[in-house]
Short mmCIF file of C-alpha atoms in Angstrom, two decimals:
data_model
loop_
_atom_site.label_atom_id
_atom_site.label_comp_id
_atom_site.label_asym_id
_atom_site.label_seq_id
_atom_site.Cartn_x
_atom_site.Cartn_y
_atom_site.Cartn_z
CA UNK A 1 69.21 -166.65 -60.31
CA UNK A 2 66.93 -169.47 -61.66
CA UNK A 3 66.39 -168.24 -65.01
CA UNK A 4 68.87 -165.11 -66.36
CA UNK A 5 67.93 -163.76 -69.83
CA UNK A 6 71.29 -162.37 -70.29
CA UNK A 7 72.82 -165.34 -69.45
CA UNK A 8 69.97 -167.22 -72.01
CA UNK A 9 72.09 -164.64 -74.55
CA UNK A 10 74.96 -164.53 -73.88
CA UNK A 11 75.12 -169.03 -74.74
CA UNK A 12 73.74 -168.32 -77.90
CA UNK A 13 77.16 -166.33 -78.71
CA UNK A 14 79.86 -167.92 -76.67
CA UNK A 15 80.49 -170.69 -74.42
CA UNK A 16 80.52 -169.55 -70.87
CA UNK A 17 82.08 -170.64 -67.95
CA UNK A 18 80.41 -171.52 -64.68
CA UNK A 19 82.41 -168.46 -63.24
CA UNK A 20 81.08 -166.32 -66.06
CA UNK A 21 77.46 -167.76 -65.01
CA UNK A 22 78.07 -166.67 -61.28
CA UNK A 23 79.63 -163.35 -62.47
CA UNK A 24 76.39 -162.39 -64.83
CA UNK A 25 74.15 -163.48 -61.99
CA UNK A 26 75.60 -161.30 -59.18
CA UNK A 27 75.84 -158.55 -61.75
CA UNK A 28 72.12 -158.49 -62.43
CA UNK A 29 70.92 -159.03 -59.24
CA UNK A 30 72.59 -156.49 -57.25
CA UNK A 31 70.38 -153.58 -57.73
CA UNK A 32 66.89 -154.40 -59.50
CA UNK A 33 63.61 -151.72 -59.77
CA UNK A 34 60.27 -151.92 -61.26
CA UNK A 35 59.13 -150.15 -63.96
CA UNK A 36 55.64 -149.55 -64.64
CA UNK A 37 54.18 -149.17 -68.03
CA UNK A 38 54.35 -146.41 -70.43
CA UNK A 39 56.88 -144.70 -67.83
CA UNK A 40 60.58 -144.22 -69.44
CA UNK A 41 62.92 -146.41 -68.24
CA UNK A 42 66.03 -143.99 -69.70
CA UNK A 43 65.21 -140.78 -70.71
CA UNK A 44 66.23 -138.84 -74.11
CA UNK A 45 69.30 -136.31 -72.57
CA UNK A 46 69.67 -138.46 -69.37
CA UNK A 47 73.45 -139.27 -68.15
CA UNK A 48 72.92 -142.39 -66.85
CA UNK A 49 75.08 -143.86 -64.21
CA UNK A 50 74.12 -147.20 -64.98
CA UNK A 51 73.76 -149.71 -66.97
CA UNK A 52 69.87 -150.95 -67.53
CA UNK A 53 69.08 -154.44 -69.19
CA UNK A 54 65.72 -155.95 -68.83
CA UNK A 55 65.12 -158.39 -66.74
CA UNK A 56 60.83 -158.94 -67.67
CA UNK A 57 58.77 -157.03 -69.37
CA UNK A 58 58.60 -155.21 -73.26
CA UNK A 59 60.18 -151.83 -73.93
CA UNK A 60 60.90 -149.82 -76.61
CA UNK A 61 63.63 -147.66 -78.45
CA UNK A 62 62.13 -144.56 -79.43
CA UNK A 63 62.39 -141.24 -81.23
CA UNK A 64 59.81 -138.22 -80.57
CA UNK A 65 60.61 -136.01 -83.71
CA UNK A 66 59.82 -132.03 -84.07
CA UNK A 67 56.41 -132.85 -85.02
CA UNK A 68 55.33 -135.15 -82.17
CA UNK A 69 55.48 -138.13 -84.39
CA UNK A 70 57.34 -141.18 -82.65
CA UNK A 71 59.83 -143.51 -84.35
CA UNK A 72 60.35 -146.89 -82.17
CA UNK A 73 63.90 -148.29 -83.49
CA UNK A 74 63.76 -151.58 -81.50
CA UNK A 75 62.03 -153.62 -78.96
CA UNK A 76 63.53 -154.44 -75.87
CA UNK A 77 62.93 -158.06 -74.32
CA UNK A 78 64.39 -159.70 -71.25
CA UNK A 79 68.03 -159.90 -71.46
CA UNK A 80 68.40 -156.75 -74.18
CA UNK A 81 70.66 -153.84 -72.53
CA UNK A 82 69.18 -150.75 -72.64
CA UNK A 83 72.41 -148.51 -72.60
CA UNK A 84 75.78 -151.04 -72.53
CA UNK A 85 77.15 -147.54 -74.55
CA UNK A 86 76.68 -145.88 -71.60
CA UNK A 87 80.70 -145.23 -71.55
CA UNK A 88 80.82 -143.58 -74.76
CA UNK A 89 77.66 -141.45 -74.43
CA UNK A 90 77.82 -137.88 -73.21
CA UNK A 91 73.75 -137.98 -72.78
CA UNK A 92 71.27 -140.44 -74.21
CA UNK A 93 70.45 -139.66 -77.81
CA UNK A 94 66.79 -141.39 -77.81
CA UNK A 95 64.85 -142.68 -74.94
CA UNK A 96 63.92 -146.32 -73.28
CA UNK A 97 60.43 -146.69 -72.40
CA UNK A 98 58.60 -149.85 -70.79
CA UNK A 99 55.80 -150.99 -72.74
CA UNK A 100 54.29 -153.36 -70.09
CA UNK A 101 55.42 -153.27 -66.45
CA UNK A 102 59.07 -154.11 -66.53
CA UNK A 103 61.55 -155.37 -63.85
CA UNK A 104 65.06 -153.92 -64.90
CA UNK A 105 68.79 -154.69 -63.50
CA UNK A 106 70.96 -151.63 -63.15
CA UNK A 107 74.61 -152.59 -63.60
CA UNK A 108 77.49 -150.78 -62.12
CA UNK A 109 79.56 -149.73 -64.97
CA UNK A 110 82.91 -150.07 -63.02
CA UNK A 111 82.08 -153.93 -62.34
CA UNK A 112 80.89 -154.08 -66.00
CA UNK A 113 84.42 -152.42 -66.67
CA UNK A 114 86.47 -154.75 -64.56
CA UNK A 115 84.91 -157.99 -65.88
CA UNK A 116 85.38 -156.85 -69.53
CA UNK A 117 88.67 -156.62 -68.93
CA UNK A 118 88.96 -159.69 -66.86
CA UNK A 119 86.55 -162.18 -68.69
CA UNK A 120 87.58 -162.51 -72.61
CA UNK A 121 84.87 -165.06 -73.31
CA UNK A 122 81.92 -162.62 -71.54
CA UNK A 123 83.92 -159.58 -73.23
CA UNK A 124 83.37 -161.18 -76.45
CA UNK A 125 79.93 -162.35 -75.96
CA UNK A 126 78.92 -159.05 -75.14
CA UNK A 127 80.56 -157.48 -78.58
CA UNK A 128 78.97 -160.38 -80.11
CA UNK A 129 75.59 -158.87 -78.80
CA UNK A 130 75.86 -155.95 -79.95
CA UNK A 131 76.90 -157.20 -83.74
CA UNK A 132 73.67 -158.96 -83.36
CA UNK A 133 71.63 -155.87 -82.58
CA UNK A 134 73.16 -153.96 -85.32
CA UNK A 135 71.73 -156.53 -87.64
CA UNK A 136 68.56 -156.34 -86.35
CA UNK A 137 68.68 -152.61 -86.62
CA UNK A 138 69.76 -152.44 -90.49
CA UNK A 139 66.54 -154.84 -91.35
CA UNK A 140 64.67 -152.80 -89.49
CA UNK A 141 65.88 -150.12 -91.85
CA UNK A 142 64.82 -152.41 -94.58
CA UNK A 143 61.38 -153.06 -93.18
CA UNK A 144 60.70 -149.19 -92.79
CA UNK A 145 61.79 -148.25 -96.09
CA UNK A 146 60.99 -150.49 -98.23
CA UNK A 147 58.49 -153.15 -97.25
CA UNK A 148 54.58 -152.41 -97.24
CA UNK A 149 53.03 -153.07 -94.57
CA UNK A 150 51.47 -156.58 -95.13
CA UNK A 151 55.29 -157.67 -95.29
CA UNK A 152 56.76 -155.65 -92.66
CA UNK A 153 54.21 -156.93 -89.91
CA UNK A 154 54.58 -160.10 -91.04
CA UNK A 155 58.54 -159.37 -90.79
CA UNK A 156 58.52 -158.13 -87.26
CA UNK A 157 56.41 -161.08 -85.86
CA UNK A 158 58.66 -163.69 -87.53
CA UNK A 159 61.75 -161.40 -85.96
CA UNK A 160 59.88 -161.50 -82.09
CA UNK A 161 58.53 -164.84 -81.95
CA UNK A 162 62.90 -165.86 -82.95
CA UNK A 163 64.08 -163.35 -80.41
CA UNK A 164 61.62 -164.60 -77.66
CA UNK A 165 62.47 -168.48 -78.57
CA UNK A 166 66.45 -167.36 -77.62
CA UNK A 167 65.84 -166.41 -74.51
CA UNK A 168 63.78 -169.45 -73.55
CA UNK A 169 59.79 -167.22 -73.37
CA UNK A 170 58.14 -169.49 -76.19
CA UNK A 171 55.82 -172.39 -76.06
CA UNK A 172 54.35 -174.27 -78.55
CA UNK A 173 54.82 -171.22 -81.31
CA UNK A 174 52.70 -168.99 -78.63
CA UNK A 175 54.50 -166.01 -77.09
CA UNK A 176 53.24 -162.58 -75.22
CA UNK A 177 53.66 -160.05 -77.68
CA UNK A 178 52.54 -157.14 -75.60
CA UNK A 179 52.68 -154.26 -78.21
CA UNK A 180 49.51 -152.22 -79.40
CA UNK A 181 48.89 -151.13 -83.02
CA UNK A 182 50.18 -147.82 -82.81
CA UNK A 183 53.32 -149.27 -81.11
CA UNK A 184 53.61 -151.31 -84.17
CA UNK A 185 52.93 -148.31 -86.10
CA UNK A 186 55.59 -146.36 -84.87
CA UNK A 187 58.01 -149.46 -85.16
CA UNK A 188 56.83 -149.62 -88.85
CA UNK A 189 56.59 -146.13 -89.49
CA UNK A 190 53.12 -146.42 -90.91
CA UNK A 191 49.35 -145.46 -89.58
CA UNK A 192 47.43 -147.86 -86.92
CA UNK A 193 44.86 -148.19 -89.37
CA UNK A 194 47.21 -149.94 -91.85
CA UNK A 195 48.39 -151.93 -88.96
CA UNK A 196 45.20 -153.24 -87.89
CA UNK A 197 44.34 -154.13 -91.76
CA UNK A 198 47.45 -156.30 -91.67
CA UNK A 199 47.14 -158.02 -88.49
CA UNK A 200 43.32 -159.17 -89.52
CA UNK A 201 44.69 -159.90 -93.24
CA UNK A 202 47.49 -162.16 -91.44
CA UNK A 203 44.70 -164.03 -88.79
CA UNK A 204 42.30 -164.56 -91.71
CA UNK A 205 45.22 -166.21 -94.18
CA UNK A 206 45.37 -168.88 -90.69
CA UNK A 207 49.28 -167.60 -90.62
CA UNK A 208 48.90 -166.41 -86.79
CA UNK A 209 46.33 -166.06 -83.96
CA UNK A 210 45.72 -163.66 -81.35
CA UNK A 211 44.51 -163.89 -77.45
CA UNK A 212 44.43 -160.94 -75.66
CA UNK A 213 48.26 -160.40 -75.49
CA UNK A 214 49.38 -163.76 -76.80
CA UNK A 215 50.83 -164.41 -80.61
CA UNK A 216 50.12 -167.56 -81.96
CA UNK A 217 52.35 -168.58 -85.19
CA UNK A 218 50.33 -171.22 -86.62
CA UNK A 219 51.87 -171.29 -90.18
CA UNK A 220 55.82 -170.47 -89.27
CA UNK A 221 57.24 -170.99 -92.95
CA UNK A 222 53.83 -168.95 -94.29
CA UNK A 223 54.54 -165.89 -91.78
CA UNK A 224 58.07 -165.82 -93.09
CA UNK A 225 57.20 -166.22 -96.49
CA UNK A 226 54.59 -163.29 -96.31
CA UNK A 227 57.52 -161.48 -94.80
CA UNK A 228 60.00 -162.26 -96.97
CA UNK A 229 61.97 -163.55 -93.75
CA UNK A 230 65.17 -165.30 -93.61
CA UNK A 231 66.38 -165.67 -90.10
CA UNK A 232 70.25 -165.31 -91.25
CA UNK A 233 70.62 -161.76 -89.24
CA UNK A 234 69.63 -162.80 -85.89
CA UNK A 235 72.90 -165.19 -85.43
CA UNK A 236 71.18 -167.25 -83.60
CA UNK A 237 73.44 -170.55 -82.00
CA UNK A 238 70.98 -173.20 -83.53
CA UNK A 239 71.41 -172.71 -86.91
CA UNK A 240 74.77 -173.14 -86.61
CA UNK A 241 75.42 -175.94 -84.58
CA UNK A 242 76.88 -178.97 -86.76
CA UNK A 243 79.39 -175.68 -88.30
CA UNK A 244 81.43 -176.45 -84.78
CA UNK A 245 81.49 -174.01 -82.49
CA UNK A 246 82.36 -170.52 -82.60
CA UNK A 247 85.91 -169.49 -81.22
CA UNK B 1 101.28 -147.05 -92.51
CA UNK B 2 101.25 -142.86 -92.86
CA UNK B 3 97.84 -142.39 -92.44
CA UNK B 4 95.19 -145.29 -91.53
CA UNK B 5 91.64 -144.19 -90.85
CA UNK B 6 91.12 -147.05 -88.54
CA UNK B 7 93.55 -145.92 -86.28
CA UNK B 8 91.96 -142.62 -86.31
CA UNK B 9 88.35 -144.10 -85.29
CA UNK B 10 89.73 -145.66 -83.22
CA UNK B 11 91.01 -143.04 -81.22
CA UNK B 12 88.03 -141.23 -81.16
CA UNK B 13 86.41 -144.27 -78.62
CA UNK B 14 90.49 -144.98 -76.66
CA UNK B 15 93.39 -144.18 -76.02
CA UNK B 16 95.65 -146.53 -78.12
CA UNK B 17 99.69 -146.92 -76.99
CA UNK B 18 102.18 -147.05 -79.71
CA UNK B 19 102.29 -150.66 -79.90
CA UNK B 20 98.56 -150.94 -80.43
CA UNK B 21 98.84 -148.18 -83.47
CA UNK B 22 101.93 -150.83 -84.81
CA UNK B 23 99.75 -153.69 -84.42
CA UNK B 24 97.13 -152.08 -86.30
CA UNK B 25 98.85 -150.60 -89.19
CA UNK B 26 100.07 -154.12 -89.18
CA UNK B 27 97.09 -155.97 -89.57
CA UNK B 28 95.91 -153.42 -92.17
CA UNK B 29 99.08 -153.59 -94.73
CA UNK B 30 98.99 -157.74 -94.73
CA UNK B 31 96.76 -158.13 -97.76
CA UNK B 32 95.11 -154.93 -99.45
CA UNK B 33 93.16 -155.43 -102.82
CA UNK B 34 91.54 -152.58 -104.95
CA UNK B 35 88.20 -152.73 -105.99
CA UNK B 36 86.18 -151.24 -108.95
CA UNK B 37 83.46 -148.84 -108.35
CA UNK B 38 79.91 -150.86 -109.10
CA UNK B 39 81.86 -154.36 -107.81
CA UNK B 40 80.77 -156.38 -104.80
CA UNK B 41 83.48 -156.44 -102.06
CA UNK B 42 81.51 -158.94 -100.20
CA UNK B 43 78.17 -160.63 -101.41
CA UNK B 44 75.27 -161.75 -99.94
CA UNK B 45 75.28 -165.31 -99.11
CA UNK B 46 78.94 -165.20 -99.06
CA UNK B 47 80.94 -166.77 -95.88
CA UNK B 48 84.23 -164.19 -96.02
CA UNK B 49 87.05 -165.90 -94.05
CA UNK B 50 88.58 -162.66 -94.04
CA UNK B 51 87.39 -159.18 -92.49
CA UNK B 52 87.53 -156.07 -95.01
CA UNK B 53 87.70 -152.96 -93.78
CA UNK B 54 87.64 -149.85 -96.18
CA UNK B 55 90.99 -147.98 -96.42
CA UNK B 56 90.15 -145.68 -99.15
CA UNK B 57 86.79 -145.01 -101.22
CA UNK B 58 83.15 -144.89 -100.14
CA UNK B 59 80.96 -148.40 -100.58
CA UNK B 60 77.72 -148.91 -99.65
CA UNK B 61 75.71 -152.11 -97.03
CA UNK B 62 72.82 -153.08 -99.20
CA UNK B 63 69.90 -155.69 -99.19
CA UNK B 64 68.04 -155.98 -102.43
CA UNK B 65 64.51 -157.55 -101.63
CA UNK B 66 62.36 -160.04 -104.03
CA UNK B 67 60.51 -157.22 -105.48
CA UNK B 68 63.89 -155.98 -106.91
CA UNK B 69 64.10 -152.85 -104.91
CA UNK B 70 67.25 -152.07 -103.14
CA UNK B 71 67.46 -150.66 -99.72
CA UNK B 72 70.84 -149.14 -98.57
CA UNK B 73 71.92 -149.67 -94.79
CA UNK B 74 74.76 -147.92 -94.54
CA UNK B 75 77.40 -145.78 -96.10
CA UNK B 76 81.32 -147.29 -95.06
CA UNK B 77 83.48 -145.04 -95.68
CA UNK B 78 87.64 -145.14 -94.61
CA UNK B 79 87.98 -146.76 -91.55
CA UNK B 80 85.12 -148.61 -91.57
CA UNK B 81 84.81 -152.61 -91.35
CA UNK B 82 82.59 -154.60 -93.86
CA UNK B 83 81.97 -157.16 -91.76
CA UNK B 84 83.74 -157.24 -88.61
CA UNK B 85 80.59 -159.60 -87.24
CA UNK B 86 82.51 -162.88 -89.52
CA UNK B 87 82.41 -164.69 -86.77
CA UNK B 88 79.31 -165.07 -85.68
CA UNK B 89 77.91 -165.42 -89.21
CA UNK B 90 77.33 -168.50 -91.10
CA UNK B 91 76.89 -165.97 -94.62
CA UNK B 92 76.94 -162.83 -95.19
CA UNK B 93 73.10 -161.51 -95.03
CA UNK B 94 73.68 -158.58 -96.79
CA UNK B 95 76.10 -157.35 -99.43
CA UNK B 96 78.59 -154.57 -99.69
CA UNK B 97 78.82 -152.50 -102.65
CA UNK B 98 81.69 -150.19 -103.76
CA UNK B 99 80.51 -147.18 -104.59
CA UNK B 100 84.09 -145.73 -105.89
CA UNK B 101 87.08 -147.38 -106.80
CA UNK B 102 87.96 -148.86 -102.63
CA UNK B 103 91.08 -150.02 -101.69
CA UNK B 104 90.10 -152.59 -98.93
CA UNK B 105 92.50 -154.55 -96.54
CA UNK B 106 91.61 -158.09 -95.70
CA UNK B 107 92.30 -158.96 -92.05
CA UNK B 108 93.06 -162.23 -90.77
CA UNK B 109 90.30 -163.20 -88.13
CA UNK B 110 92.46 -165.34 -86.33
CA UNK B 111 94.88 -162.47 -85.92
CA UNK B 112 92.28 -160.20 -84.91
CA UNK B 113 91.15 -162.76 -82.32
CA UNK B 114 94.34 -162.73 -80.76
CA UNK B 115 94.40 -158.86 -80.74
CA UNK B 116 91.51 -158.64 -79.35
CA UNK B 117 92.21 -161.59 -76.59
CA UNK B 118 95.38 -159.35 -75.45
CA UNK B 119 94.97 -155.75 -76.06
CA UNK B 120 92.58 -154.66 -73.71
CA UNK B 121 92.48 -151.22 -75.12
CA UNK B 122 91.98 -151.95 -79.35
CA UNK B 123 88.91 -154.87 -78.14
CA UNK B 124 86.79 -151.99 -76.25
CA UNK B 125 87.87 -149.72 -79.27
CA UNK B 126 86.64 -151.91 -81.54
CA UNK B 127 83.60 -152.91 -79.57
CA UNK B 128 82.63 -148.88 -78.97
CA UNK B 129 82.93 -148.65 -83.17
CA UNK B 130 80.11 -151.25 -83.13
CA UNK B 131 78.11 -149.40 -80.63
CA UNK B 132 78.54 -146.30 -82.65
CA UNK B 133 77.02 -148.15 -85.69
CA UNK B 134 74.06 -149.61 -83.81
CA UNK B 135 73.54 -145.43 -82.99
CA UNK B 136 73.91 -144.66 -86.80
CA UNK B 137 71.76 -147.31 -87.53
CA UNK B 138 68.83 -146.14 -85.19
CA UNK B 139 69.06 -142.62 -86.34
CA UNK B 140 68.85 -144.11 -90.41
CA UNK B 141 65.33 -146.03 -89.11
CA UNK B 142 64.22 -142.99 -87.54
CA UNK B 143 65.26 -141.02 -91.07
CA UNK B 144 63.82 -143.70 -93.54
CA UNK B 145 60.52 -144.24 -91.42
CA UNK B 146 59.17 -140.60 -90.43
CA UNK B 147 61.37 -138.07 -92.12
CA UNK B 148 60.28 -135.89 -95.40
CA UNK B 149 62.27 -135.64 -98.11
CA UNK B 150 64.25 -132.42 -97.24
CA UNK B 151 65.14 -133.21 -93.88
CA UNK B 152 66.27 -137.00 -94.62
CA UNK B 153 68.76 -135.43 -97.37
CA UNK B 154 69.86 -132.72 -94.93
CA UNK B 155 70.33 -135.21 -91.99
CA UNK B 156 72.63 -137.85 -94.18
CA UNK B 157 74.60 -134.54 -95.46
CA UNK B 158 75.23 -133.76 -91.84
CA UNK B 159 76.29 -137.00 -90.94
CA UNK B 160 78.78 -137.63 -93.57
CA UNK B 161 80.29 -134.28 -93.23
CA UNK B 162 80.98 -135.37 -89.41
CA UNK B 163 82.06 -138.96 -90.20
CA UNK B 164 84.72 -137.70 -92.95
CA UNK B 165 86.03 -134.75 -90.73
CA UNK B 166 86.56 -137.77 -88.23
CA UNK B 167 88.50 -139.49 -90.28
CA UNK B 168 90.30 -136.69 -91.23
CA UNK B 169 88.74 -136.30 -94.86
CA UNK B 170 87.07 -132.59 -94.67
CA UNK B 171 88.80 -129.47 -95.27
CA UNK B 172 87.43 -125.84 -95.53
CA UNK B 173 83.76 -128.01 -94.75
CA UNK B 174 84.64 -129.49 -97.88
CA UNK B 175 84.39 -133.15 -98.84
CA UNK B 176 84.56 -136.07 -101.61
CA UNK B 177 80.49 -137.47 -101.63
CA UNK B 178 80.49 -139.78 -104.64
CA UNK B 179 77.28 -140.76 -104.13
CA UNK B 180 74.66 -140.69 -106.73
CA UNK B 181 71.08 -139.64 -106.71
CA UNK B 182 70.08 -143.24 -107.63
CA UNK B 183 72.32 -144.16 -104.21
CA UNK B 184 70.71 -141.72 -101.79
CA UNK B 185 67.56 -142.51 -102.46
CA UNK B 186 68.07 -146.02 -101.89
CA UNK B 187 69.43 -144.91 -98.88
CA UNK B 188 65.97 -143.02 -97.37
CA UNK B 189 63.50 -145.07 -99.28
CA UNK B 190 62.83 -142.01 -101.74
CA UNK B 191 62.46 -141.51 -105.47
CA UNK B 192 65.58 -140.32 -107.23
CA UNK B 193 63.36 -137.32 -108.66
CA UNK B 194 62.48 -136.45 -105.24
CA UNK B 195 66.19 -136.28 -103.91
CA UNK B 196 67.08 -134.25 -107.14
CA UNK B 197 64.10 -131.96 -106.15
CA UNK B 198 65.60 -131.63 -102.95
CA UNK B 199 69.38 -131.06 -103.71
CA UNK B 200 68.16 -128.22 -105.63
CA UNK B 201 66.77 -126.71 -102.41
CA UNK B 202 69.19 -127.34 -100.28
CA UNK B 203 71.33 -125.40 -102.99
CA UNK B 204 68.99 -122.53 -103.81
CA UNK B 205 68.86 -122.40 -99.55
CA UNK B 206 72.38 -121.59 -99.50
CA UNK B 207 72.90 -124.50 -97.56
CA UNK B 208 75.47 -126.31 -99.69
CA UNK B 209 77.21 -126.31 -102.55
CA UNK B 210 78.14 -128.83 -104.82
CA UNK B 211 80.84 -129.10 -107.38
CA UNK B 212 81.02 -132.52 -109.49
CA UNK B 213 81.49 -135.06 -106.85
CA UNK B 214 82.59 -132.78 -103.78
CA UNK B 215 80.16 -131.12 -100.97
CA UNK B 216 80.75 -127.97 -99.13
CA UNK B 217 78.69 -127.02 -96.44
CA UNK B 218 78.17 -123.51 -96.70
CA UNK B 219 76.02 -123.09 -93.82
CA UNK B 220 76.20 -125.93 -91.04
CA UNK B 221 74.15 -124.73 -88.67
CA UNK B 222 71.32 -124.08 -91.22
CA UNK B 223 72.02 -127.71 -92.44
CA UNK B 224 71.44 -128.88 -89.13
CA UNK B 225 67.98 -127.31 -88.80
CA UNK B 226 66.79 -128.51 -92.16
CA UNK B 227 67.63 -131.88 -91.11
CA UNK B 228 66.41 -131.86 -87.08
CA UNK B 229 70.41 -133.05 -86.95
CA UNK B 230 71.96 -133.66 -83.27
CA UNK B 231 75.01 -135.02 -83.28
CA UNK B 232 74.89 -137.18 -80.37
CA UNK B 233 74.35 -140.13 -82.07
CA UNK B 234 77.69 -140.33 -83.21
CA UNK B 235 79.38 -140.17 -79.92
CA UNK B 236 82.91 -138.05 -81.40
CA UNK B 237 85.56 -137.44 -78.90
CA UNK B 238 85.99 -133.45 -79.49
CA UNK B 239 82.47 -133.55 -78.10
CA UNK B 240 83.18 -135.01 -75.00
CA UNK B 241 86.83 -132.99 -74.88
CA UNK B 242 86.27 -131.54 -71.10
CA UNK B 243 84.65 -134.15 -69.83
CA UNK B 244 87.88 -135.91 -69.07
CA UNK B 245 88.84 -138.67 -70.72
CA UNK B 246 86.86 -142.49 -70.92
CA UNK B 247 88.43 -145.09 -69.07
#
């Protein structure tokens, strides 16, 4: 593959070998679908047999509670598993659904399995993923309880336009951010109305700029400030280079 | 070690051998410290060069944000790690809070690297514990962002009650919740009147009971309702008993 957004990941977290490269190519190319919007990629009470990671192509995490009302708990980007806890799971406890068409690798859980036990610096990459994810999830906790909402929009952009850079999908600060307001809504657990009130507040302070489906950062250390973002939970390999690297 | 809560997480994800349960009462008896209730275990900004993992007590993940407000993440209980993610961190960016008194064992990384390099068995254990957090972590956005009051409360109640009785720490659906008022409403983004409020109904409901600092749930099932609780999320083994066993 020319361009593997797992691989893109995986670098930032370990050092791979060219073996590793081949390994996590073959992997994700095996058996690949497409996904058209707004259909679920993984439903909520589905055993799956695989193992889904996004190749292209948004999707969300997301909750449908009692009362209809939706709780998105992360966005999924190319190169973010959908289900790597497939092994553990009896049934899926939420759902996976593609926000804009998306192409998406199914993985064979038994290869998975064998190179996991085979591959120590993939193995550890792929633990180190998931450490990363659960610090993205405990500031989104952060951002839904206790940030309004000028803050926690300005928070998530900050978090995407960082996420997108990693896996190589951002140029010159602009990057397709193909999420609607009440997408953002449900991420934030607040009212579209709100949302769009924040997004105008935020183009009107010159901190970003919108086209169509494109995201602009024009003011980066403005949009984090409004945010109150520090980029510490992401993990992300830059900001630690000159610290050696990672064992 | 007699009894070491780790080991028992640990076999709710694997099957350990004997040598991997010697290895990791090893690794917890090296260097343990106590630490007063209120008192830091790790701090923000901090870089640990050790990984602390909870043996006994109940502490708390927490991010305090410019406004002064603090947002728990995460109650850690026995068995769970602080900050098993030291490696890929240059700080800490988040602290951890003991809640009680803790007694909390400091684990070489270097000796957990080599564990986790050999024993194929203890590295997908302790990769499945992450996993499980990332689930816990979802179902706390999903709480904090679109759940009332009542059913926040009743959902946190039901998932301590299952992540003590994992660890072995529930009898006669009794168990120790030191938690204050203050605490769980930092923990779902509420007022502390509001929780109070609440407690009071979930009393008056028959639902619990509470004496000083220990819960009884009088009637789970009710519990569960009041709280929309599933208990997928948190992927326990005596669920999946039947199923045959994960590889």
């Amino acid at each position: 593959m020319l361009y593997n957004p797992l691989t893109c990941k995986l670098e930032q977290v370990v050092d791979l070998a060219h073996e590793d490269r081949v390994l996590v190519d073959a992997l994700c190319s095996e058996d690949v679908t497409e996904v058209g919007a707004k259909r679920d990629i993984v439903r909520n009470g589905e055993v799956p047999d695989k193992v889904h990671l996004i190749l292209e192509g948004w999707a969300a995490r997301y909750t449908v509670l009692p009362d209809g009302s939706r709780q998105i708990t992360a966005f999924l980007i190319p190169g973010d598993f959908c289900d790597l806890h497939v092994d553990i799971l009896e049934k899926m406890d939420h759902a996976i659904g593609a926000l804009t068409p998306c192409r998406v690798a199914h993985l064979d859980p038994e290869v998975l399995e064998r190179i996991t036990s085979e591959r120590t610096a993939l193995t550890k990459g792929l633990w180190r993923m998931t450490l990363i994810d659960s610090a993205v999830l405990r500031e989104w906790i952060v951002n839904v309880g206790r940030r309004d909402a000028y803050e926690a929009v300005a928070h998530i952009l900050c978090e995407m336009h960082l996420r997108m850079k990693a896996v190589g999908l951002v140029e010159d600060d602009t990057f397709s951010l193909p999420i609607t307001q009440e997408e953002l809504a449900d991420a934030t657990g607040m009212t579209a109305v709100h949302i769009n009130r924040t997004l105008k507040r935020l183009r009107s302070e010159g901190l970003v700029e919108q086209h169509h489906r494109e995201m602009t950062v024009l003011d980066v250390g403005g949009l984090r400030e409004a945010g109150g973002f520090n980029d510490d939970y992401l993990h992300l390999r830059q900001s630690r280079r000159g610290r050696g690297h990672p064992a």
